[in-house]
Amino acid sequence: MSQAKIFYTLTDEAPMLATHSFLPIVKAFTKPAAIEISVPDISLSGRILANFPEVLTEDQRIPDYLAELGQLATQPEANIIKLPNISASVPQLEEAIAELQAQGYQLPDYPAEPKNNEEKSINARYAKVLGSAVNPVLREGNSDRRAPKSVKDYAKANPHRMGTWTADSRTEVAHMTEGDFYGTETSVTAENAGKFRIVFYAQDGSEKVLKNYAPLQAGEIIDSSVMNISALKSFVETAMARAKSSDVLLSAHLKATMMKISDPIIFGAIVETYFKDVFEKYKDTFAGLDINPNFGLATLFEKISGNAQETEIKADIEKAIENGPRIAMVNSDQGITNFHVSSDIIVDASMAALVRGGGKMWNKDGKEEDTVCIIPDRTYAGFYDAIVQDMKKNGAIDPRTFGTVPNVGLMAQKAEEYGSHDKTFQITGSGTVKVEDENGNVLLQQNVQNGDIFRMCQVKDAPIQDWVKLAVNRARLSDTPAIFWLDKRRAHDAQMIKKVEKYLQDHDLTGLYIRIMDVKDAMLETLKRGREGKDTISVSGNVLRDYLTDMFPILELGTSAKMLSIVPLMNGGGLFETGAGGSAPKHIEQFIEEGYLRWDSLGEFLALQASLEHLAQTQDNSKAQILADALDAANAKFLQNDKSPARKLGGLDNRGSHFYLAMYWAEALASQTADTDLAATFKPVADAMKSNEQKINDELIAAQGKAQEIGGYYRPDTAKTYAAMRPSATLNTIVDGI
């Protein structure tokens, strides 16, 4: 039997910890099927080190695994399991660099505002690892994300707690009415292949090339839009007054990781507007300390520490909070506000939690309150406004009866990567930004003022065709209506609608319910159907895909980590994603403090099953199919017996859930009759695990309740982490003996 290979990515935080427990099981169980498990390091620290080989010693250097995987994703043999990774904000990047430097890696500091060519070069290299740096490289296909039937059935039988919505809830979504990306967006479809560049023509007659010539494909949709910074700050003042007069919390909800250039600036504008008096009073001091509001209060507090004016500044910040609307909290116990760090307020996670919680967020006393949600740009604010209004009118959904909302998402070949690429800029000066072809023809243009954010986006034609095909196939295979979430009043979506209508004609739609609806109407129709127990496939662009695949899973299942996420790569390979990682930071912090990991690895179990099935089908590996079928049975038993991590210390944690998955998997393999060799291999394994069940549980639980020393947060020591995540000698002996 020829050797097959699955690439199982090593990432960050809680998923990284879980990998150190689950991976030895995966390697042991797949070895009899001649499957090699390769573990490329695409963690934040790994990506940093891969970008600076010349400053590292020979034994410190690691390959650029992300680039290698990106190349692999274009090949038919690709089989990649992708776990959640850190989409780094600048504060996270700086923390990771500091940790690596302390571990002996001679990395340069991150120059946030480079002063010379050397610093500009260093800044550009670090920029490669900021924000959503991984996903655009690997996603050479569109997304098929859904809750498996076994997961959905379990959620209905064991519903999670939902907050109570009332008609008099004062929670609302505040958005701009002019000067935002939505209002300024222009879009065209390229008729011919060629090149484009982005140039800023200033009013003083100067010119600056923001992006030099890059390829443009025939049939490609391109957009440009601008966020007017003055209009943004004026809007924030209005939202503050609204929250103050309504006597509710004020909260900001952005996506400063994926939209790594635009949204941190928007976040900074919100912070600077709220603390306007503070920033004006200490303008010179803040300039001397290199304080940037885009990095939030956490960095501000760090930089004023020890300064002669520290006490005075903190007092004025407290005074501003007392006089302004109350700020929603990320962590009331630690005094961490919604304005501390931009990466703490990721809109897809924060708004889904708010909707599940009855429209509430936490105040400084740890009590729940209504809130005015600042989501400045109308492009997606309507998504959240529609669901808030529906909840006020109809109350919270009932997870016991609600239908399911799978998603088919457009994301192949960096489709709709707003803000996480090299086509977003904050403009210095006033003038015009033009997108020109190689012949000087103006494709798009925007008038801009000092401080405005300009962004451009591309969506190639082939991914759109593939997206439409995937949506039609999913609708037919599951006999489920599908709705394309596209807003005809939005310039980009108007171009998309033309293509969708064209490519739908390539398919037999007989008996299928497929519609194109504005975002608000699609939300209301999907909720209406869901409340009636009916399923609806959401077909959406890249950013909405993120929002949809957090919102509905969190409402339906209580978490987005239990979703099956398959990316059929356009050249025949498979990418299998393991759910969202929004809770990963809290879980690793708890593990380091008390040796208890609440992270649920069900997403990994589901992805592995799909990966094995894909491998069996593409490489004619019958043993891989048996492993996949047995794992499917194990997953069902895992859910039936509720072996996900418990909520409290002293119960089953992530490591215990891995043990039960392994035992159920071994039992299923031992009892199957299609392959006697596999059955004979796993019969003693299953027997040993069953007979030692209590002993293994005791060893795993005995490891809880004490602080863990793993040698780092971003780049922990491998041996220490394996020791912490594999504390049962009995289980290790069984697994390693396969």
XYZ file of C-alpha atoms in Angstrom:
738
model
C 0.000 0.000 0.000
C 1.416 3.375 -1.007
C 1.938 6.021 1.673
C -0.796 8.671 1.857
C -0.385 11.962 3.670
C -2.603 14.245 5.728
C -1.273 17.680 6.727
C -2.497 18.448 10.259
C -1.648 22.060 11.056
C -0.081 23.190 14.319
C -1.618 26.538 15.286
C -2.109 28.533 18.484
C -3.659 28.764 21.948
C -6.256 26.144 22.945
C -6.268 24.288 19.586
C -2.470 24.000 19.863
C -2.773 22.504 23.347
C -5.441 20.073 22.158
C -3.211 18.977 19.273
C -0.561 17.818 21.744
C -3.127 15.451 23.253
C -5.042 14.353 20.152
C -2.256 14.099 17.563
C -0.539 11.035 19.097
C -3.923 9.270 18.921
C -4.426 10.296 15.294
C -0.944 9.134 14.281
C -1.349 5.804 16.053
C -4.791 5.039 14.596
C -3.888 5.984 11.014
C -0.521 4.198 10.906
C -2.026 0.756 10.096
C -3.636 2.344 7.013
C -0.251 3.583 5.751
C -1.229 7.209 6.346
C 1.458 9.685 7.322
C 0.435 12.682 9.444
C 2.588 15.720 8.677
C 2.437 18.636 11.141
C 3.356 21.977 9.507
C 3.731 24.833 11.984
C 1.564 27.784 10.892
C 1.245 29.287 14.371
C 1.787 33.010 14.815
C 5.251 32.391 16.271
C 6.100 29.929 13.510
C 5.097 32.420 10.838
C 7.177 35.136 12.512
C 10.279 32.947 12.624
C 9.829 31.806 9.024
C 10.003 35.461 7.932
C 13.378 36.193 9.607
C 15.703 33.234 8.921
C 18.828 35.426 8.620
C 18.710 36.524 12.287
C 18.260 32.982 13.628
C 20.715 30.196 14.334
C 20.577 27.085 12.183
C 18.625 25.086 14.766
C 16.146 27.953 15.304
C 15.115 28.279 11.670
C 11.887 26.773 10.438
C 10.588 26.509 6.866
C 7.853 28.778 5.558
C 5.220 26.108 6.048
C 2.387 28.468 5.162
C 3.844 29.159 1.719
C 4.403 25.428 1.215
C 0.810 24.648 2.181
C -0.418 27.425 -0.095
C 1.350 25.737 -2.989
C 0.035 22.332 -1.934
C -3.543 23.684 -1.867
C -3.368 24.099 -5.655
C -2.483 20.411 -6.126
C -5.022 17.558 -6.480
C -3.340 15.498 -3.727
C -3.831 18.201 -1.075
C -5.427 16.955 2.146
C -5.120 19.626 4.845
C -6.739 19.789 8.279
C -6.671 23.404 9.364
C -7.167 24.328 13.026
C -8.009 27.869 14.231
C -5.000 30.188 14.383
C -4.369 33.641 15.811
C -5.276 36.422 13.383
C -2.877 38.772 15.072
C -3.517 42.352 16.074
C -0.482 44.599 16.551
C -0.511 44.142 20.371
C -0.574 40.354 19.917
C 2.276 40.558 17.403
C 4.341 42.645 19.821
C 3.658 40.205 22.670
C 4.714 37.253 20.497
C 7.917 39.014 19.410
C 8.786 39.849 23.036
C 8.233 36.233 24.098
C 10.388 34.906 21.261
C 13.140 37.408 22.054
C 13.087 36.268 25.690
C 13.476 32.682 24.451
C 16.674 33.608 22.639
C 15.430 34.411 19.136
C 17.238 37.563 17.975
C 14.250 39.111 16.247
C 13.986 42.844 15.554
C 11.328 44.871 17.357
C 8.184 45.709 15.400
C 8.380 49.319 14.139
C 4.709 50.358 14.162
C 5.595 53.698 12.559
C 8.816 53.088 10.581
C 11.205 56.023 10.359
C 13.682 54.795 7.728
C 14.024 52.224 4.924
C 15.329 49.494 7.230
C 12.367 49.904 9.581
C 9.991 50.010 6.597
C 11.397 46.676 5.419
C 11.006 45.118 8.879
C 7.472 46.498 9.168
C 6.533 45.009 5.781
C 7.842 41.577 6.774
C 5.935 41.589 10.042
C 2.830 42.801 8.182
C 2.746 39.413 6.436
C 1.754 37.720 9.695
C -0.804 40.290 10.859
C -4.541 39.764 10.555
C -6.048 37.014 8.451
C -2.694 35.962 7.019
C -3.338 32.202 6.871
C -6.781 31.713 5.404
C -6.325 33.587 2.112
C -3.257 31.474 1.361
C -4.883 28.106 1.988
C -8.395 28.722 0.715
C -8.091 27.706 -2.924
C -11.725 26.676 -2.808
C -15.073 27.831 -1.490
C -16.537 26.937 1.874
C -19.181 24.322 2.724
C -19.908 24.722 6.434
C -22.737 22.971 8.276
C -23.737 21.271 11.496
C -23.624 17.476 11.061
C -26.942 15.756 11.775
C -25.587 14.040 14.884
C -24.449 17.403 16.311
C -27.746 19.104 15.479
C -29.785 16.263 16.980
C -27.734 16.418 20.176
C -28.215 20.206 20.425
C -31.979 19.824 20.052
C -32.105 17.177 22.753
C -29.717 19.087 25.020
C -30.432 22.767 24.333
C -28.006 25.397 25.549
C -29.195 28.355 27.620
C -30.580 31.336 25.718
C -31.058 34.823 27.137
C -34.487 36.438 27.131
C -35.377 39.040 24.512
C -38.210 41.489 25.195
C -40.013 43.959 22.959
C -38.840 46.845 25.149
C -35.139 45.968 24.838
C -33.129 49.159 24.336
C -30.312 47.353 22.528
C -29.799 48.680 19.018
C -27.285 48.725 16.189
C -25.878 52.174 15.375
C -24.390 52.680 11.908
C -23.387 55.526 9.624
C -25.768 56.953 7.041
C -23.136 58.552 4.802
C -19.392 58.610 4.274
C -18.932 54.879 4.972
C -17.616 52.110 2.719
C -21.161 51.146 1.707
C -22.097 54.653 0.616
C -18.900 55.348 -1.332
C -18.407 51.960 -2.997
C -17.978 51.765 -6.764
C -17.526 48.532 -8.685
C -16.810 47.341 -12.228
C -16.218 44.021 -13.967
C -13.021 43.899 -16.011
C -13.692 43.086 -19.654
C -10.122 42.152 -20.524
C -7.094 40.746 -18.760
C -4.399 43.260 -17.943
C -2.803 45.076 -15.043
C -3.873 47.675 -12.514
C -2.178 50.016 -10.096
C -3.410 52.352 -7.336
C -2.204 55.977 -7.346
C -2.927 58.881 -4.988
C -3.054 62.245 -6.764
C -2.792 64.957 -4.094
C -4.313 68.412 -4.414
C -0.827 69.916 -4.260
C 0.014 68.189 -7.539
C 2.132 65.376 -6.084
C 1.583 61.732 -6.964
C 2.181 58.603 -4.920
C 1.914 55.029 -6.184
C 0.171 53.147 -3.381
C 0.330 49.799 -5.174
C 2.294 49.114 -8.323
C 1.073 47.072 -11.255
C -0.618 43.787 -10.404
C -2.479 41.327 -12.654
C -6.167 41.675 -13.444
C -8.147 38.809 -14.958
C -10.906 39.103 -17.527
C -14.287 38.896 -15.837
C -12.872 39.919 -12.460
C -14.963 42.206 -10.239
C -13.037 45.062 -8.655
C -14.278 47.605 -6.123
C -13.114 50.752 -4.423
C -14.585 52.469 -1.374
C -13.673 55.038 1.264
C -14.381 55.491 4.963
C -14.484 59.233 5.620
C -12.734 59.694 8.947
C -14.510 62.967 9.803
C -17.924 61.445 9.121
C -16.927 58.431 11.225
C -15.990 60.534 14.254
C -19.168 62.604 13.933
C -21.198 59.385 13.849
C -19.430 58.083 16.980
C -20.354 61.267 18.847
C -23.986 60.732 17.854
C -23.878 57.088 18.991
C -22.335 58.154 22.322
C -25.131 60.663 22.867
C -27.689 57.999 21.974
C -26.292 55.541 24.538
C -26.062 58.267 27.175
C -29.658 59.465 26.674
C -30.967 55.869 26.594
C -28.975 55.068 29.751
C -27.452 51.932 28.231
C -23.942 50.657 27.565
C -21.883 51.701 24.559
C -20.023 48.955 22.692
C -17.951 48.711 19.506
C -18.056 45.664 17.234
C -15.456 45.421 14.469
C -13.301 42.868 12.673
C -9.826 44.178 13.328
C -8.189 40.811 12.605
C -9.476 39.911 9.148
C -9.774 43.600 8.165
C -6.396 44.275 9.688
C -5.755 47.710 8.184
C -9.152 49.404 8.051
C -10.820 48.242 11.269
C -7.965 49.021 13.694
C -8.067 52.586 12.343
C -11.854 52.667 12.824
C -11.367 51.292 16.343
C -8.810 54.021 17.029
C -11.223 56.692 15.806
C -13.865 55.385 18.227
C -11.402 55.379 21.145
C -10.066 58.827 20.267
C -13.581 60.267 19.946
C -14.771 58.811 23.245
C -11.680 60.158 25.045
C -11.513 63.318 22.937
C -10.688 65.609 25.853
C -7.938 63.278 27.086
C -6.258 63.022 23.685
C -6.411 66.798 23.213
C -5.122 67.624 26.711
C -2.165 65.213 26.520
C -1.471 65.577 22.812
C 2.228 66.354 23.253
C 2.760 63.716 25.946
C 1.093 61.039 23.826
C 3.171 62.047 20.807
C 6.347 61.692 22.870
C 5.281 58.250 24.093
C 4.284 57.172 20.563
C 0.720 56.395 21.708
C -1.605 55.363 18.888
C -5.348 55.147 19.663
C -5.624 52.293 17.139
C -3.961 50.023 19.714
C -6.561 50.805 22.392
C -6.411 51.539 26.103
C -4.281 48.516 26.989
C -1.277 49.819 25.046
C -1.950 53.365 26.261
C -1.798 52.227 29.899
C 1.429 50.314 29.198
C 3.109 53.342 27.628
C 2.134 55.845 30.343
C 3.339 53.491 33.077
C 6.011 55.288 35.083
C 5.405 58.599 33.323
C 5.236 61.677 35.553
C 1.677 62.326 34.366
C 0.453 58.711 34.710
C -1.836 59.342 37.699
C -3.260 62.506 36.149
C -3.934 60.799 32.795
C -5.657 57.833 34.445
C -7.810 60.189 36.490
C -8.883 62.029 33.349
C -9.682 58.741 31.613
C -11.881 57.739 34.567
C -13.521 61.164 34.467
C -14.298 60.729 30.747
C -15.899 57.348 31.472
C -17.941 58.832 34.321
C -19.203 61.666 32.118
C -19.722 59.613 28.981
C -21.947 56.614 28.292
C -20.925 53.511 30.248
C -18.559 51.277 28.280
C -19.324 47.587 27.796
C -16.755 45.264 29.333
C -14.798 42.356 27.916
C -13.758 41.234 31.396
C -15.435 43.025 34.321
C -13.273 41.265 36.937
C -10.049 42.550 35.373
C -11.424 45.956 34.351
C -10.887 45.265 30.638
C -13.228 47.464 28.622
C -14.549 47.091 25.116
C -11.996 49.772 24.170
C -8.878 48.024 25.516
C -7.747 45.912 22.540
C -9.236 45.833 19.042
C -8.826 42.064 18.745
C -10.997 41.575 21.860
C -14.102 42.798 20.038
C -14.399 40.617 16.964
C -17.885 41.369 15.673
C -18.808 37.865 14.516
C -18.182 36.462 18.011
C -19.264 39.469 20.100
C -22.578 40.092 18.325
C -23.471 36.401 18.225
C -22.889 36.222 21.988
C -25.024 39.349 22.432
C -27.922 37.893 20.419
C -27.722 34.588 22.294
C -27.645 36.506 25.595
C -30.836 38.456 25.013
C -29.165 41.594 23.681
C -27.047 42.120 26.781
C -23.409 42.888 27.464
C -21.533 43.197 30.755
C -21.077 46.431 32.683
C -18.139 47.222 35.006
C -19.937 45.550 37.942
C -20.339 42.283 36.028
C -24.056 42.786 35.447
C -25.878 42.509 32.136
C -27.286 45.578 30.405
C -28.685 46.644 27.049
C -26.252 48.389 24.715
C -25.895 50.618 21.695
C -23.734 48.549 19.318
C -21.411 50.660 17.174
C -21.015 48.943 13.783
C -20.080 51.946 11.640
C -20.179 50.566 8.093
C -23.619 49.798 6.639
C -22.202 47.041 4.426
C -22.803 44.523 7.223
C -24.463 46.529 10.003
C -27.837 45.687 8.438
C -27.131 41.991 9.020
C -27.039 42.552 12.771
C -29.747 45.214 12.853
C -32.175 42.790 11.183
C -31.583 40.014 13.704
C -31.808 42.399 16.679
C -35.137 43.719 15.394
C -36.436 40.196 14.812
C -35.475 39.115 18.326
C -37.269 42.118 19.828
C -40.400 41.273 17.861
C -40.430 37.480 18.134
C -38.235 36.671 21.133
C -35.214 34.370 21.328
C -35.088 31.305 19.100
C -35.680 27.872 20.641
C -32.689 25.568 19.985
C -34.968 22.546 20.506
C -37.078 23.317 17.449
C -35.082 25.770 15.313
C -34.019 24.580 11.860
C -30.424 24.721 10.705
C -28.594 27.276 8.544
C -25.637 25.768 6.646
C -23.447 28.134 4.643
C -21.835 28.049 1.216
C -19.250 30.807 1.298
C -17.297 32.534 -1.458
C -13.637 32.736 -0.463
C -11.499 30.999 -3.105
C -8.413 32.763 -4.447
C -8.601 35.572 -1.873
C -12.128 36.571 -2.852
C -13.432 39.646 -1.031
C -10.448 39.993 1.307
C -11.416 43.444 2.532
C -8.693 45.123 4.526
C -6.453 42.101 5.025
C -4.430 42.655 1.885
C -2.181 45.168 0.208
C -4.933 47.324 -1.290
C -6.064 49.218 1.831
C -4.457 52.520 2.812
C -4.955 55.415 5.190
C -4.534 58.526 3.093
C -2.281 61.427 4.090
C -3.538 64.608 2.484
C -6.499 65.433 0.256
C -6.957 64.517 -3.389
C -8.043 61.581 -5.526
C -7.153 57.902 -5.461
C -7.365 56.257 -8.874
C -7.212 52.630 -9.939
C -5.625 52.683 -13.411
C -4.875 50.026 -16.003
C -1.516 49.735 -17.772
C -2.711 52.125 -20.489
C -3.590 54.860 -18.013
C -7.346 54.292 -18.227
C -9.102 55.018 -14.930
C -11.030 51.946 -13.765
C -12.147 53.343 -10.401
C -11.587 56.561 -8.476
C -12.408 58.092 -5.108
C -12.120 61.584 -3.678
C -10.328 61.455 -0.319
C -9.443 63.709 2.582
C -6.630 63.496 5.117
C -7.008 60.414 7.330
C -9.605 58.673 5.155
C -9.352 54.916 4.607
C -9.275 53.767 0.968
C -9.696 50.112 0.121
C -9.946 48.064 -3.034
C -11.112 44.495 -3.434
C -10.948 41.820 -6.134
C -13.095 38.755 -6.846
C -12.076 36.495 -9.709
C -14.610 34.914 -12.023
C -13.700 31.228 -11.624
C -14.326 31.210 -7.836
C -17.767 32.758 -8.425
C -18.645 30.017 -10.908
C -17.431 27.388 -8.433
C -19.403 29.056 -5.595
C -22.661 28.977 -7.584
C -22.042 25.344 -8.531
C -21.345 24.395 -4.899
C -24.531 26.139 -3.747
C -26.678 24.338 -6.335
C -25.097 20.978 -5.484
C -25.639 21.477 -1.734
C -29.261 22.510 -2.314
C -29.875 19.402 -4.403
C -27.984 16.942 -2.177
C -29.731 18.096 0.997
C -33.053 19.029 -0.644
C -32.825 22.404 1.101
C -33.755 25.897 -0.147
C -30.782 28.211 -0.735
C -30.676 31.999 -0.514
C -27.901 34.152 -1.982
C -27.377 37.056 0.461
C -26.694 39.925 -1.962
C -27.751 43.571 -1.620
C -28.777 45.031 -4.983
C -28.275 48.566 -3.614
C -24.601 47.876 -2.954
C -22.242 48.467 -5.886
C -20.198 45.275 -5.435
C -23.227 43.057 -4.916
C -24.940 44.504 -7.988
C -22.023 43.157 -10.073
C -22.171 39.843 -8.199
C -25.907 39.464 -8.866
C -25.310 39.690 -12.632
C -22.820 36.838 -12.441
C -24.947 34.685 -10.131
C -27.972 35.064 -12.386
C -25.797 34.158 -15.388
C -24.137 31.107 -13.835
C -27.330 29.722 -12.303
C -28.480 29.213 -15.908
C -25.677 26.647 -16.313
C -27.448 24.307 -13.878
C -30.669 22.335 -13.832
C -32.677 24.064 -11.109
C -35.770 21.899 -11.505
C -37.377 21.333 -8.115
C -34.894 23.591 -6.328
C -35.752 26.704 -4.297
C -32.945 29.187 -4.969
C -33.407 32.927 -4.439
C -31.320 36.112 -4.359
C -32.315 38.398 -1.477
C -31.024 41.552 0.193
C -29.205 40.904 3.458
C -32.026 42.183 5.688
C -34.707 40.233 3.807
C -32.542 37.102 3.742
C -32.042 37.337 7.508
C -35.760 37.758 8.222
C -36.756 34.935 5.849
C -34.110 32.592 7.272
C -35.197 33.316 10.858
C -38.865 32.860 9.952
C -38.178 29.497 8.357
C -35.886 28.472 11.218
C -38.550 29.236 13.812
C -40.872 26.956 11.807
C -38.264 24.192 12.055
C -37.197 24.546 8.425
C -33.612 24.537 7.120
C -32.167 27.210 4.801
C -28.759 27.288 3.109
C -27.162 30.731 3.305
C -25.009 31.469 0.263
C -22.792 34.436 0.956
C -19.634 36.355 0.252
C -16.511 36.005 2.338
C -17.149 38.412 5.211
C -20.806 37.462 5.607
C -19.666 33.836 5.614
C -17.706 34.585 8.772
C -20.665 36.330 10.386
C -23.212 33.680 9.393
C -21.070 30.752 10.498
C -20.694 32.218 13.975
C -24.196 33.626 14.443
C -26.341 30.648 13.533
C -24.161 27.891 15.033
C -23.965 29.844 18.309
C -27.756 30.217 18.323
C -28.407 26.634 17.247
C -25.631 24.736 19.046
C -24.272 27.166 21.626
C -20.896 27.219 19.865
C -19.408 27.511 16.384
C -16.651 25.017 17.233
C -18.842 22.000 16.412
C -19.365 22.798 12.743
C -18.182 20.628 9.885
C -16.268 22.909 7.549
C -15.191 21.462 4.218
C -13.400 23.436 1.515
C -13.434 21.464 -1.759
C -10.291 22.885 -3.358
C -10.766 23.935 -6.971
C -8.025 21.637 -8.286
C -9.352 18.516 -6.560
C -7.770 18.587 -3.112
C -9.507 19.039 0.220
C -9.153 21.547 3.065
C -10.940 20.592 6.278
C -11.412 23.328 8.857
C -12.214 22.570 12.471
C -14.539 25.355 13.595
C -14.025 28.824 14.990
C -11.437 29.750 17.602
C -13.017 32.765 19.285
C -12.890 31.192 22.744
C -9.341 29.845 22.363
C -7.566 32.595 24.371
C -9.787 32.154 27.446
C -9.288 28.391 27.391
C -5.482 28.473 27.297
C -5.440 31.048 30.108
C -7.571 28.747 32.258
C -5.317 25.791 31.449
C -2.140 27.638 32.426
C -3.755 28.840 35.686
C -5.406 25.597 36.813
C -4.549 22.748 34.447
C -8.049 22.463 33.013
C -8.745 22.742 29.273
C -12.384 23.296 28.308
C -11.677 23.437 24.571
C -14.033 21.149 22.645
C -12.242 19.161 19.920
C -15.390 17.889 18.224
C -14.562 20.107 15.239
C -11.250 18.257 14.868
C -13.010 14.885 15.100
C -15.463 15.876 12.360
C -12.731 17.323 10.127
C -10.574 14.209 10.529
C -13.477 11.974 9.519
C -14.082 14.044 6.371
C -10.344 14.128 5.626
C -10.038 10.341 5.875
C -13.079 9.886 3.650
C -11.619 12.261 1.057
C -8.295 10.429 1.172
C -10.050 7.075 0.705
C -11.949 8.342 -2.324
C -9.065 10.133 -4.039
C -6.329 7.575 -3.342
C -8.348 4.352 -3.380
C -7.361 3.546 0.217
C -9.961 1.109 1.578
C -8.463 1.147 5.082
C -8.860 4.942 5.205
C -12.583 4.516 4.440
C -12.934 2.011 7.267
C -11.151 4.426 9.611
C -13.530 7.181 8.471
C -16.659 5.064 8.960
C -15.499 3.948 12.396
C -14.686 7.525 13.384
C -18.154 8.586 12.241
C -19.651 5.965 14.562
C -17.325 7.097 17.363
C -18.375 10.716 16.910
C -22.041 9.738 17.204
C -21.370 7.731 20.380
C -19.239 10.589 21.759
C -22.203 12.943 21.390
C -24.749 10.401 22.603
C -22.763 9.848 25.807
C -21.990 13.588 26.191
C -18.210 13.291 26.450
C -17.444 16.886 25.502
C -15.482 18.773 28.184
C -17.442 19.634 31.312
C -17.835 23.239 32.424
C -15.968 23.004 35.739
C -12.669 21.883 37.184
C -12.778 18.271 38.353
C -14.877 17.079 35.438
C -13.897 15.649 32.082
C -11.702 18.142 30.221
C -10.309 18.197 26.683
C -7.831 15.404 27.401
C -10.564 13.185 28.819
C -12.758 13.780 25.787
C -9.869 12.626 23.581
C -9.631 9.419 25.580
C -13.310 8.615 25.070
C -13.167 9.413 21.366
C -10.170 7.068 21.059
C -11.951 4.307 22.981
C -15.124 4.575 20.903
C -13.049 4.689 17.705
C -11.104 1.573 18.709
C -14.337 -0.231 19.597
C -15.857 0.609 16.208
C -12.731 -0.578 14.394
C -12.561 -3.783 16.425
C -16.177 -4.683 15.652
C -16.130 -3.939 11.896
C -15.899 -6.938 9.543
C -14.593 -5.366 6.328
C -10.914 -5.601 7.295
C -9.810 -8.394 9.626
C -6.294 -6.969 10.006
C -7.626 -3.653 11.334
C -10.099 -5.468 13.569
C -7.309 -7.609 15.008
C -5.101 -4.551 15.546
C -7.719 -2.575 17.455
C -9.454 -5.342 19.448
C -6.756 -5.378 22.171
C -6.634 -1.569 22.093
C -10.367 -1.293 22.737
C -10.197 -3.959 25.465
C -7.274 -2.250 27.207
C -8.977 1.145 27.157
C -12.260 -0.264 28.458
C -10.686 -2.280 31.258
C -8.555 0.717 32.314
C -11.295 3.358 31.885
C -11.475 4.320 35.567
C -7.700 4.337 36.019
C -7.186 6.557 32.958
C -9.902 8.953 34.124
C -8.334 9.145 37.574
C -4.906 9.918 36.092
C -6.331 12.628 33.829
C -8.359 14.322 36.565
C -5.447 14.118 39.019
C -3.493 16.352 36.652
C -6.039 19.163 37.105
C -6.140 21.875 39.747
C -2.600 23.227 39.524
C -0.791 25.792 37.417
C 0.901 24.494 34.269
C 4.375 25.506 33.141
C 4.564 24.976 29.378
C 7.338 27.460 28.616
C 5.401 30.089 26.668
C 2.054 31.280 25.392
C 2.875 31.846 21.725
C 5.718 29.313 21.455
C 5.574 26.840 24.324
C 8.191 24.174 24.945
C 7.208 21.048 23.009
C 8.275 18.507 25.645
C 6.587 20.422 28.486
C 3.377 20.809 26.479
C 3.218 17.114 25.598
C 3.805 16.261 29.254
C 1.000 18.576 30.340
C -1.433 17.350 27.699
C -0.658 13.615 28.076
C -0.716 13.075 31.848
C -2.121 9.511 31.783
C 0.742 7.025 31.621
C -1.773 4.210 31.185
C -3.437 5.783 28.147
C -0.074 6.761 26.646
C 1.193 3.173 26.882
C -1.901 1.855 25.073
C -1.826 4.468 22.320
C 1.929 4.348 21.753
C 1.778 0.555 21.576
C -0.525 0.435 18.549
